[in-house]
mmCIF file of C-alpha atoms in Angstrom:
data_model
loop_
_atom_site.group_PDB
_atom_site.id
_atom_site.type_symbol
_atom_site.label_atom_id
_atom_site.label_comp_id
_atom_site.label_asym_id
_atom_site.label_seq_id
_atom_site.Cartn_x
_atom_site.Cartn_y
_atom_site.Cartn_z
ATOM 1 C CA MET A 53 153.845 126.779 139.720
ATOM 2 C CA VAL A 54 151.431 125.191 142.431
ATOM 3 C CA ARG A 55 148.214 126.828 142.910
ATOM 4 C CA ARG A 56 146.872 126.507 146.400
ATOM 5 C CA HIS A 57 143.303 125.083 146.738
ATOM 6 C CA MET A 58 141.921 127.746 149.603
ATOM 7 C CA PRO A 59 138.777 127.550 151.290
ATOM 8 C CA PRO A 60 134.967 128.871 150.700
ATOM 9 C CA ARG A 61 134.413 132.155 151.188
ATOM 10 C CA GLN A 62 132.224 131.895 154.344
ATOM 11 C CA THR A 63 129.614 135.380 154.412
ATOM 12 C CA THR A 64 128.901 136.065 157.768
ATOM 13 C CA LEU A 65 124.839 137.407 157.219
ATOM 14 C CA THR A 66 124.635 140.838 159.654
ATOM 15 C CA PRO A 67 121.818 141.916 161.054
ATOM 16 C CA ALA A 68 120.577 144.105 158.343
ATOM 17 C CA MET A 69 120.834 141.042 156.311
ATOM 18 C CA ARG A 70 119.115 139.232 158.044
ATOM 19 C CA GLU A 71 115.986 141.094 158.986
ATOM 20 C CA LYS A 72 116.243 142.319 154.509
ATOM 21 C CA ILE A 73 115.971 138.282 154.124
ATOM 22 C CA ALA A 74 112.978 138.132 156.642
ATOM 23 C CA ARG A 75 111.212 140.484 154.635
ATOM 24 C CA MET A 76 111.484 139.028 151.492
ATOM 25 C CA PRO A 77 108.111 137.608 150.328
ATOM 26 C CA LEU A 78 108.260 133.568 150.241
ATOM 27 C CA ARG A 79 107.444 131.622 147.770
ATOM 28 C CA GLU A 80 104.822 128.744 147.352
ATOM 29 C CA PRO A 81 104.993 125.774 145.985
ATOM 30 C CA PRO A 82 103.771 125.163 143.126
ATOM 31 C CA LEU A 83 100.160 123.704 143.892
ATOM 32 C CA ASN A 84 99.959 120.974 140.847
ATOM 33 C CA ALA A 85 103.831 119.480 142.201
ATOM 34 C CA VAL A 86 102.164 119.634 145.554
ATOM 35 C CA ARG A 87 98.900 117.152 144.417
ATOM 36 C CA ALA A 88 101.177 114.952 142.271
ATOM 37 C CA PHE A 89 103.506 114.103 145.391
ATOM 38 C CA ALA A 90 99.809 114.239 148.076
ATOM 39 C CA ALA A 91 99.208 111.625 145.868
ATOM 40 C CA ALA A 92 102.299 109.310 145.632
ATOM 41 C CA ALA A 93 102.701 110.025 149.451
ATOM 42 C CA ARG A 94 98.847 108.668 149.622
ATOM 43 C CA HIS A 95 99.613 105.387 147.337
ATOM 44 C CA LEU A 96 103.302 105.288 147.558
ATOM 45 C CA SER A 97 103.845 104.701 143.938
ATOM 46 C CA PHE A 98 103.830 107.007 141.861
ATOM 47 C CA THR A 99 101.933 105.316 138.961
ATOM 48 C CA ARG A 100 98.869 104.824 140.941
ATOM 49 C CA ALA A 101 99.142 108.801 141.163
ATOM 50 C CA ALA A 102 99.224 108.859 138.193
ATOM 51 C CA LEU A 103 96.070 107.139 137.447
ATOM 52 C CA GLU A 104 94.399 109.002 140.283
ATOM 53 C CA LEU A 105 95.218 112.175 138.833
ATOM 54 C CA HIS A 106 94.916 111.197 134.676
ATOM 55 C CA VAL A 107 98.623 112.235 134.230
ATOM 56 C CA THR A 108 101.133 109.786 133.201
ATOM 57 C CA HIS A 109 103.872 108.036 135.299
ATOM 58 C CA SER A 110 106.440 110.359 133.719
ATOM 59 C CA ALA A 111 104.754 113.818 135.012
ATOM 60 C CA VAL A 112 104.160 112.996 138.052
ATOM 61 C CA SER A 113 108.179 111.872 138.581
ATOM 62 C CA ARG A 114 108.742 115.206 137.238
ATOM 63 C CA GLN A 115 106.344 116.595 139.111
ATOM 64 C CA ILE A 116 107.789 115.100 141.959
ATOM 65 C CA LYS A 117 111.211 116.390 141.287
ATOM 66 C CA SER A 118 110.721 119.461 140.769
ATOM 67 C CA LEU A 119 108.402 120.270 144.218
ATOM 68 C CA GLU A 120 112.029 118.549 146.245
ATOM 69 C CA GLU A 121 114.638 121.031 144.421
ATOM 70 C CA PHE A 122 111.887 123.780 145.040
ATOM 71 C CA LEU A 123 112.152 122.874 148.858
ATOM 72 C CA GLY A 124 116.047 121.682 149.176
ATOM 73 C CA VAL A 125 115.003 118.352 149.977
ATOM 74 C CA ALA A 126 114.149 114.524 149.627
ATOM 75 C CA LEU A 127 110.494 113.091 149.924
ATOM 76 C CA PHE A 128 111.204 110.037 148.803
ATOM 77 C CA GLU A 129 113.330 107.221 148.699
ATOM 78 C CA ARG A 130 113.494 105.898 145.076
ATOM 79 C CA ARG A 131 113.825 101.961 145.165
ATOM 80 C CA ILE A 132 113.131 99.352 142.720
ATOM 81 C CA ARG A 133 109.359 98.939 142.058
ATOM 82 C CA GLN A 134 108.245 101.325 145.201
ATOM 83 C CA VAL A 135 108.818 104.265 146.478
ATOM 84 C CA ALA A 136 108.840 104.990 150.153
ATOM 85 C CA LEU A 137 108.621 108.887 152.094
ATOM 86 C CA THR A 138 111.434 110.338 153.938
ATOM 87 C CA ALA A 139 111.382 111.741 156.987
ATOM 88 C CA GLU A 140 111.121 114.771 155.809
ATOM 89 C CA GLY A 141 108.351 113.966 153.183
ATOM 90 C CA GLN A 142 106.131 112.142 155.965
ATOM 91 C CA GLN A 143 106.032 115.965 157.840
ATOM 92 C CA PHE A 144 105.323 117.483 154.355
ATOM 93 C CA PHE A 145 102.532 115.062 153.514
ATOM 94 C CA ALA A 146 100.579 115.467 157.273
ATOM 95 C CA GLU A 147 100.850 118.894 156.547
ATOM 96 C CA VAL A 148 100.039 118.967 153.109
ATOM 97 C CA GLU A 149 97.188 116.161 152.843
ATOM 98 C CA PRO A 150 94.478 117.930 155.182
ATOM 99 C CA ALA A 151 95.422 121.654 153.648
ATOM 100 C CA LEU A 152 94.677 120.144 149.983
ATOM 101 C CA ALA A 153 91.342 118.843 151.577
ATOM 102 C CA GLN A 154 90.404 122.370 152.861
ATOM 103 C CA ILE A 155 90.803 123.353 149.753
ATOM 104 C CA GLY A 156 89.066 121.413 148.107
ATOM 105 C CA ALA A 157 85.666 121.859 150.818
ATOM 106 C CA ALA A 158 86.481 125.382 150.357
ATOM 107 C CA ALA A 159 85.881 124.837 146.509
ATOM 108 C CA ARG A 160 82.763 122.383 146.922
ATOM 109 C CA SER A 161 80.947 124.875 149.359
ATOM 110 C CA LEU A 162 81.612 127.931 146.731
ATOM 111 C CA GLN A 163 80.530 125.645 143.814
ATOM 112 C CA LEU A 164 77.267 124.699 146.417
ATOM 113 C CA GLN A 165 76.213 128.373 146.514
ATOM 114 C CA GLY A 166 76.121 129.183 142.880
ATOM 115 C CA PRO A 167 73.758 127.389 140.209
ATOM 116 C CA ALA A 168 73.830 124.240 139.208
ATOM 117 C CA ARG A 169 76.495 123.722 136.452
ATOM 118 C CA ALA A 170 74.587 122.248 133.089
ATOM 119 C CA VAL A 171 75.632 119.780 130.360
ATOM 120 C CA ARG A 172 73.742 118.773 127.201
ATOM 121 C CA ILE A 173 74.105 115.207 126.667
ATOM 122 C CA ASN A 174 72.920 114.374 123.029
ATOM 123 C CA VAL A 175 71.453 110.503 122.459
ATOM 124 C CA ARG A 176 68.700 108.728 120.720
ATOM 125 C CA PRO A 177 65.551 108.214 122.857
ATOM 126 C CA SER A 178 66.430 104.089 123.065
ATOM 127 C CA PHE A 179 69.993 104.990 124.112
ATOM 128 C CA ALA A 180 68.327 107.357 126.502
ATOM 129 C CA VAL A 181 66.243 105.458 128.078
ATOM 130 C CA ARG A 182 67.649 101.632 128.213
ATOM 131 C CA TRP A 183 71.564 103.131 129.542
ATOM 132 C CA LEU A 184 71.755 106.169 129.825
ATOM 133 C CA ILE A 185 68.686 107.456 132.593
ATOM 134 C CA PRO A 186 69.382 103.565 134.165
ATOM 135 C CA ARG A 187 73.167 105.025 134.984
ATOM 136 C CA LEU A 188 72.848 108.592 135.820
ATOM 137 C CA PRO A 189 72.132 108.720 139.270
ATOM 138 C CA SER A 190 75.996 107.209 139.889
ATOM 139 C CA PHE A 191 76.764 110.251 137.666
ATOM 140 C CA VAL A 192 74.301 112.774 139.719
ATOM 141 C CA GLU A 193 75.789 111.490 142.831
ATOM 142 C CA ARG A 194 79.359 111.823 142.053
ATOM 143 C CA TYR A 195 78.772 115.306 141.113
ATOM 144 C CA PRO A 196 76.236 116.945 142.620
ATOM 145 C CA ASP A 197 76.694 120.567 141.045
ATOM 146 C CA ILE A 198 76.334 119.116 137.815
ATOM 147 C CA GLU A 199 72.605 119.262 135.937
ATOM 148 C CA PRO A 200 72.537 116.843 132.910
ATOM 149 C CA GLN A 201 70.656 117.258 130.279
ATOM 150 C CA VAL A 202 69.488 114.745 128.372
ATOM 151 C CA VAL A 203 68.029 115.892 124.905
ATOM 152 C CA THR A 204 67.288 113.047 122.489
ATOM 153 C CA SER A 205 67.509 113.269 118.680
ATOM 154 C CA THR A 206 67.006 110.690 115.926
ATOM 155 C CA VAL A 207 69.545 112.700 113.600
ATOM 156 C CA MET A 208 73.583 112.552 113.668
ATOM 157 C CA PRO A 209 74.901 115.257 115.170
ATOM 158 C CA GLU A 210 75.659 116.897 111.807
ATOM 159 C CA GLN A 211 71.875 117.349 111.521
ATOM 160 C CA ALA A 212 71.147 118.294 115.007
ATOM 161 C CA ILE A 213 69.536 121.290 115.474
ATOM 162 C CA ASP A 214 69.829 122.092 118.498
ATOM 163 C CA SER A 215 72.979 122.521 120.751
ATOM 164 C CA PHE A 216 74.737 120.105 122.490
ATOM 165 C CA ASP A 217 77.937 119.266 124.818
ATOM 166 C CA ILE A 218 78.516 115.699 124.092
ATOM 167 C CA ALA A 219 76.731 113.501 122.223
ATOM 168 C CA VAL A 220 76.618 109.278 121.643
ATOM 169 C CA ARG A 221 76.065 107.626 118.025
ATOM 170 C CA ARG A 222 76.552 104.445 116.799
ATOM 171 C CA GLY A 223 79.354 104.784 114.514
ATOM 172 C CA LEU A 224 81.276 106.691 112.592
ATOM 173 C CA ASP A 225 78.736 108.179 110.230
ATOM 174 C CA GLY A 226 77.830 111.841 110.711
ATOM 175 C CA TRP A 227 80.248 112.985 112.860
ATOM 176 C CA PRO A 228 81.090 116.719 112.358
ATOM 177 C CA PRO A 229 84.171 116.935 110.848
ATOM 178 C CA SER A 230 84.911 119.443 113.596
ATOM 179 C CA ILE A 231 84.493 116.711 116.242
ATOM 180 C CA GLU A 232 87.090 114.126 117.329
ATOM 181 C CA VAL A 233 85.242 111.304 118.083
ATOM 182 C CA GLN A 234 85.924 108.476 120.744
ATOM 183 C CA PRO A 235 84.848 104.886 120.716
ATOM 184 C CA PHE A 236 82.341 104.091 123.569
ATOM 185 C CA LEU A 237 80.333 100.555 123.947
ATOM 186 C CA GLU A 238 81.017 97.543 121.633
ATOM 187 C CA ASP A 239 77.124 96.108 120.501
ATOM 188 C CA GLU A 240 75.962 92.906 119.632
ATOM 189 C CA VAL A 241 72.355 91.519 119.353
ATOM 190 C CA LEU A 242 70.372 88.811 121.087
ATOM 191 C CA VAL A 243 67.076 87.193 120.837
ATOM 192 C CA VAL A 244 65.359 88.284 123.860
ATOM 193 C CA GLY A 245 61.526 87.797 125.306
ATOM 194 C CA ALA A 246 59.376 88.260 128.693
ATOM 195 C CA PRO A 247 60.491 85.107 131.056
ATOM 196 C CA ALA A 248 56.258 83.878 131.001
ATOM 197 C CA LEU A 249 56.111 84.210 127.602
ATOM 198 C CA PHE A 250 59.508 81.541 126.993
ATOM 199 C CA GLU A 251 57.202 79.307 129.797
ATOM 200 C CA THR A 252 54.458 78.894 127.829
ATOM 201 C CA HIS A 253 56.625 79.204 124.308
ATOM 202 C CA PRO A 254 59.755 77.576 124.999
ATOM 203 C CA LEU A 255 62.753 78.726 122.224
ATOM 204 C CA PRO A 256 65.673 76.022 122.501
ATOM 205 C CA ASP A 257 66.730 75.853 119.189
ATOM 206 C CA LEU A 258 66.340 78.322 116.073
ATOM 207 C CA ARG A 259 63.274 75.803 114.820
ATOM 208 C CA ALA A 260 61.146 77.285 117.363
ATOM 209 C CA LEU A 261 61.512 80.853 115.912
ATOM 210 C CA ALA A 262 58.007 80.000 114.058
ATOM 211 C CA SER A 263 56.038 79.546 117.126
ATOM 212 C CA HIS A 264 56.560 82.908 118.093
ATOM 213 C CA VAL A 265 55.676 86.846 117.080
ATOM 214 C CA LEU A 266 58.545 88.910 116.114
ATOM 215 C CA LEU A 267 58.982 92.631 117.311
ATOM 216 C CA SER A 268 60.923 94.812 115.072
ATOM 217 C CA ALA A 269 61.749 98.234 114.951
ATOM 218 C CA LYS A 270 61.345 100.973 111.787
ATOM 219 C CA THR A 271 64.451 102.027 112.312
ATOM 220 C CA ARG A 272 66.590 98.966 112.375
ATOM 221 C CA LYS A 273 64.133 96.759 110.761
ATOM 222 C CA ASP A 274 66.858 94.515 108.794
ATOM 223 C CA ASP A 275 67.760 93.162 111.636
ATOM 224 C CA TRP A 276 66.244 90.041 112.053
ATOM 225 C CA ASP A 277 66.559 89.478 107.678
ATOM 226 C CA ALA A 278 70.752 90.247 108.891
ATOM 227 C CA TRP A 279 70.702 87.607 111.703
ATOM 228 C CA LYS A 280 69.221 84.961 110.870
ATOM 229 C CA LYS A 281 71.041 84.808 107.776
ATOM 230 C CA GLN A 282 74.458 84.834 109.402
ATOM 231 C CA VAL A 283 73.455 82.075 112.241
ATOM 232 C CA GLY A 284 71.919 80.100 109.521
ATOM 233 C CA ALA A 285 68.289 80.060 110.917
ATOM 234 C CA PRO A 286 65.689 78.046 108.641
ATOM 235 C CA ARG A 287 63.360 79.301 105.856
ATOM 236 C CA THR A 288 60.269 79.325 108.347
ATOM 237 C CA ARG A 289 57.092 81.936 108.510
ATOM 238 C CA PRO A 290 56.761 83.220 112.075
ATOM 239 C CA ALA A 291 53.441 83.159 113.937
ATOM 240 C CA GLY A 292 53.004 87.665 113.238
ATOM 241 C CA ARG A 293 55.455 90.543 113.288
ATOM 242 C CA LEU A 294 54.667 93.261 114.884
ATOM 243 C CA GLN A 295 56.896 96.790 113.922
ATOM 244 C CA PHE A 296 57.029 100.079 116.444
ATOM 245 C CA ASP A 297 58.617 103.380 115.627
ATOM 246 C CA HIS A 298 61.464 102.908 117.721
ATOM 247 C CA LEU A 299 63.507 100.380 119.344
ATOM 248 C CA HIS A 300 62.565 101.087 122.936
ATOM 249 C CA PHE A 301 59.035 100.495 121.723
ATOM 250 C CA VAL A 302 59.770 97.185 121.190
ATOM 251 C CA LEU A 303 61.715 96.607 123.653
ATOM 252 C CA GLN A 304 58.696 97.679 126.133
ATOM 253 C CA ALA A 305 56.558 94.968 123.625
ATOM 254 C CA ALA A 306 59.800 92.538 124.681
ATOM 255 C CA VAL A 307 59.077 93.126 128.340
ATOM 256 C CA ASP A 308 54.962 93.201 128.242
ATOM 257 C CA GLY A 309 55.200 89.659 126.106
ATOM 258 C CA LEU A 310 54.300 90.550 123.253
ATOM 259 C CA GLY A 311 56.872 88.451 121.046
ATOM 260 C CA VAL A 312 60.984 88.639 121.242
ATOM 261 C CA ALA A 313 63.279 91.104 119.899
ATOM 262 C CA LEU A 314 66.167 91.039 118.822
ATOM 263 C CA ALA A 315 68.179 93.449 121.443
ATOM 264 C CA PRO A 316 71.678 95.496 121.136
ATOM 265 C CA THR A 317 73.081 93.891 124.507
ATOM 266 C CA SER A 318 73.829 97.492 125.796
ATOM 267 C CA LEU A 319 70.676 98.605 125.441
ATOM 268 C CA VAL A 320 69.011 95.938 127.827
ATOM 269 C CA SER A 321 71.680 94.597 130.057
ATOM 270 C CA HIS A 322 69.695 95.947 133.172
ATOM 271 C CA ASP A 323 66.953 94.093 131.593
ATOM 272 C CA LEU A 324 69.058 91.054 132.110
ATOM 273 C CA ALA A 325 70.402 91.968 134.895
ATOM 274 C CA SER A 326 66.698 92.061 137.178
ATOM 275 C CA GLY A 327 65.191 89.065 134.772
ATOM 276 C CA ARG A 328 62.518 91.039 133.150
ATOM 277 C CA LEU A 329 63.431 89.670 129.732
ATOM 278 C CA GLN A 330 65.302 86.775 129.182
ATOM 279 C CA SER A 331 68.051 85.362 126.414
ATOM 280 C CA PRO A 332 67.231 81.640 125.000
ATOM 281 C CA LEU A 333 69.393 81.471 122.824
ATOM 282 C CA PRO A 334 72.434 83.709 124.159
ATOM 283 C CA ALA A 335 75.003 82.065 121.589
ATOM 284 C CA LEU A 336 73.265 83.599 118.370
ATOM 285 C CA ARG A 337 74.945 86.618 118.526
ATOM 286 C CA MET A 338 75.408 89.448 115.851
ATOM 287 C CA THR A 339 77.866 92.479 115.924
ATOM 288 C CA LEU A 340 76.825 95.955 115.897
ATOM 289 C CA GLU A 341 78.520 99.148 114.900
ATOM 290 C CA ARG A 342 79.710 100.455 118.271
ATOM 291 C CA TYR A 343 78.939 103.411 119.989
ATOM 292 C CA TYR A 344 80.797 106.676 119.967
ATOM 293 C CA TYR A 345 80.717 110.063 121.511
ATOM 294 C CA GLY A 346 82.106 113.050 121.227
ATOM 295 C CA LEU A 347 82.266 116.756 122.676
ATOM 296 C CA ALA A 348 81.247 120.105 121.109
ATOM 297 C CA PRO A 349 84.080 122.188 120.079
ATOM 298 C CA ASP A 350 81.989 124.848 122.433
ATOM 299 C CA ALA A 351 81.284 122.145 125.453
ATOM 300 C CA ALA A 352 80.623 123.431 128.414
ATOM 301 C CA PRO A 353 83.731 121.958 130.603
ATOM 302 C CA GLU A 354 81.407 119.995 132.417
ATOM 303 C CA ALA A 355 81.105 117.939 129.597
ATOM 304 C CA ALA A 356 85.157 116.934 130.281
ATOM 305 C CA TYR A 357 83.265 115.171 133.330
ATOM 306 C CA VAL A 358 80.639 113.054 131.667
ATOM 307 C CA ALA A 359 83.274 112.123 129.402
ATOM 308 C CA GLU A 360 85.413 110.491 131.826
ATOM 309 C CA TRP A 361 82.131 109.745 133.582
ATOM 310 C CA PHE A 362 81.865 107.795 130.012
ATOM 311 C CA GLU A 363 85.246 106.046 129.502
ATOM 312 C CA GLU A 364 84.894 104.721 133.766
ATOM 313 C CA MET A 365 81.236 102.834 132.546
ATOM 314 C CA GLN A 366 82.954 101.138 130.140
ATOM 315 C CA ALA A 367 85.748 99.737 131.577
ATOM 316 C CA GLU A 368 83.704 98.567 134.606
ATOM 317 C CA GLY A 369 81.171 96.936 131.371
ATOM 318 C CA ALA A 370 78.442 98.281 133.410
#
């Protein structure tokens, strides 16, 4: 028996049916998919869109595919290692981009009208003075509606009395189990002092340390002995020793020319760059435990922006 292939039956829309369809509410496209499309269209790259949105390449690809299925048109031409907008994609992007910008502007306008959102950042005093505060202007400029509150403490996060949203400490010890820590800055110590000091008392080699006053902090009183052992410094008695309660006092004493200090590179990068301090023996360094940061379990949502900013500072070597 031979079956005949009948042409598909066509449905004729009556005026009543057309009116019913016109009254049906239109579904809006998923906003996340539209954002993914706009980022990919702006960069003409799914990879760069993923970096901008802090998601994976496959997530961007899935979002755009779902948007194309929703719209019933192809928005991109997939080529080897690159993409290009179709005519429909160009039209959609031309209307979507300013709409997203308007949504963002409306949100920022409301945020500026409301009270500042605070985020408490718990750090040691030396880290606050020498690393965090000099860099905070870039965070405030980017997030003017977030108020960073710097809380200094010398105890580890698990012993902290005051609450915090995000904390920074050196090493993995002393963190409560409820906090998942993330690696942050790597660090080393090196000899530093004021340029004027080295003009009158040069420090060309290790033996010249005998003519200098060694500055140290109670919290890091063993650094000089550990450093001398690692670099093979001769056993000589220094011209003197001065000890302070905290490291930031030591670094200020070095800036003021009271002696030479062993300073973590993380805390003196601005002083070295500005010329306030110099390192006469830059190759003789000792590795320190790296820094880590962690968000409290009940951290304010704004803490995520601080963590993101930390990652950017680390990547830039700032």
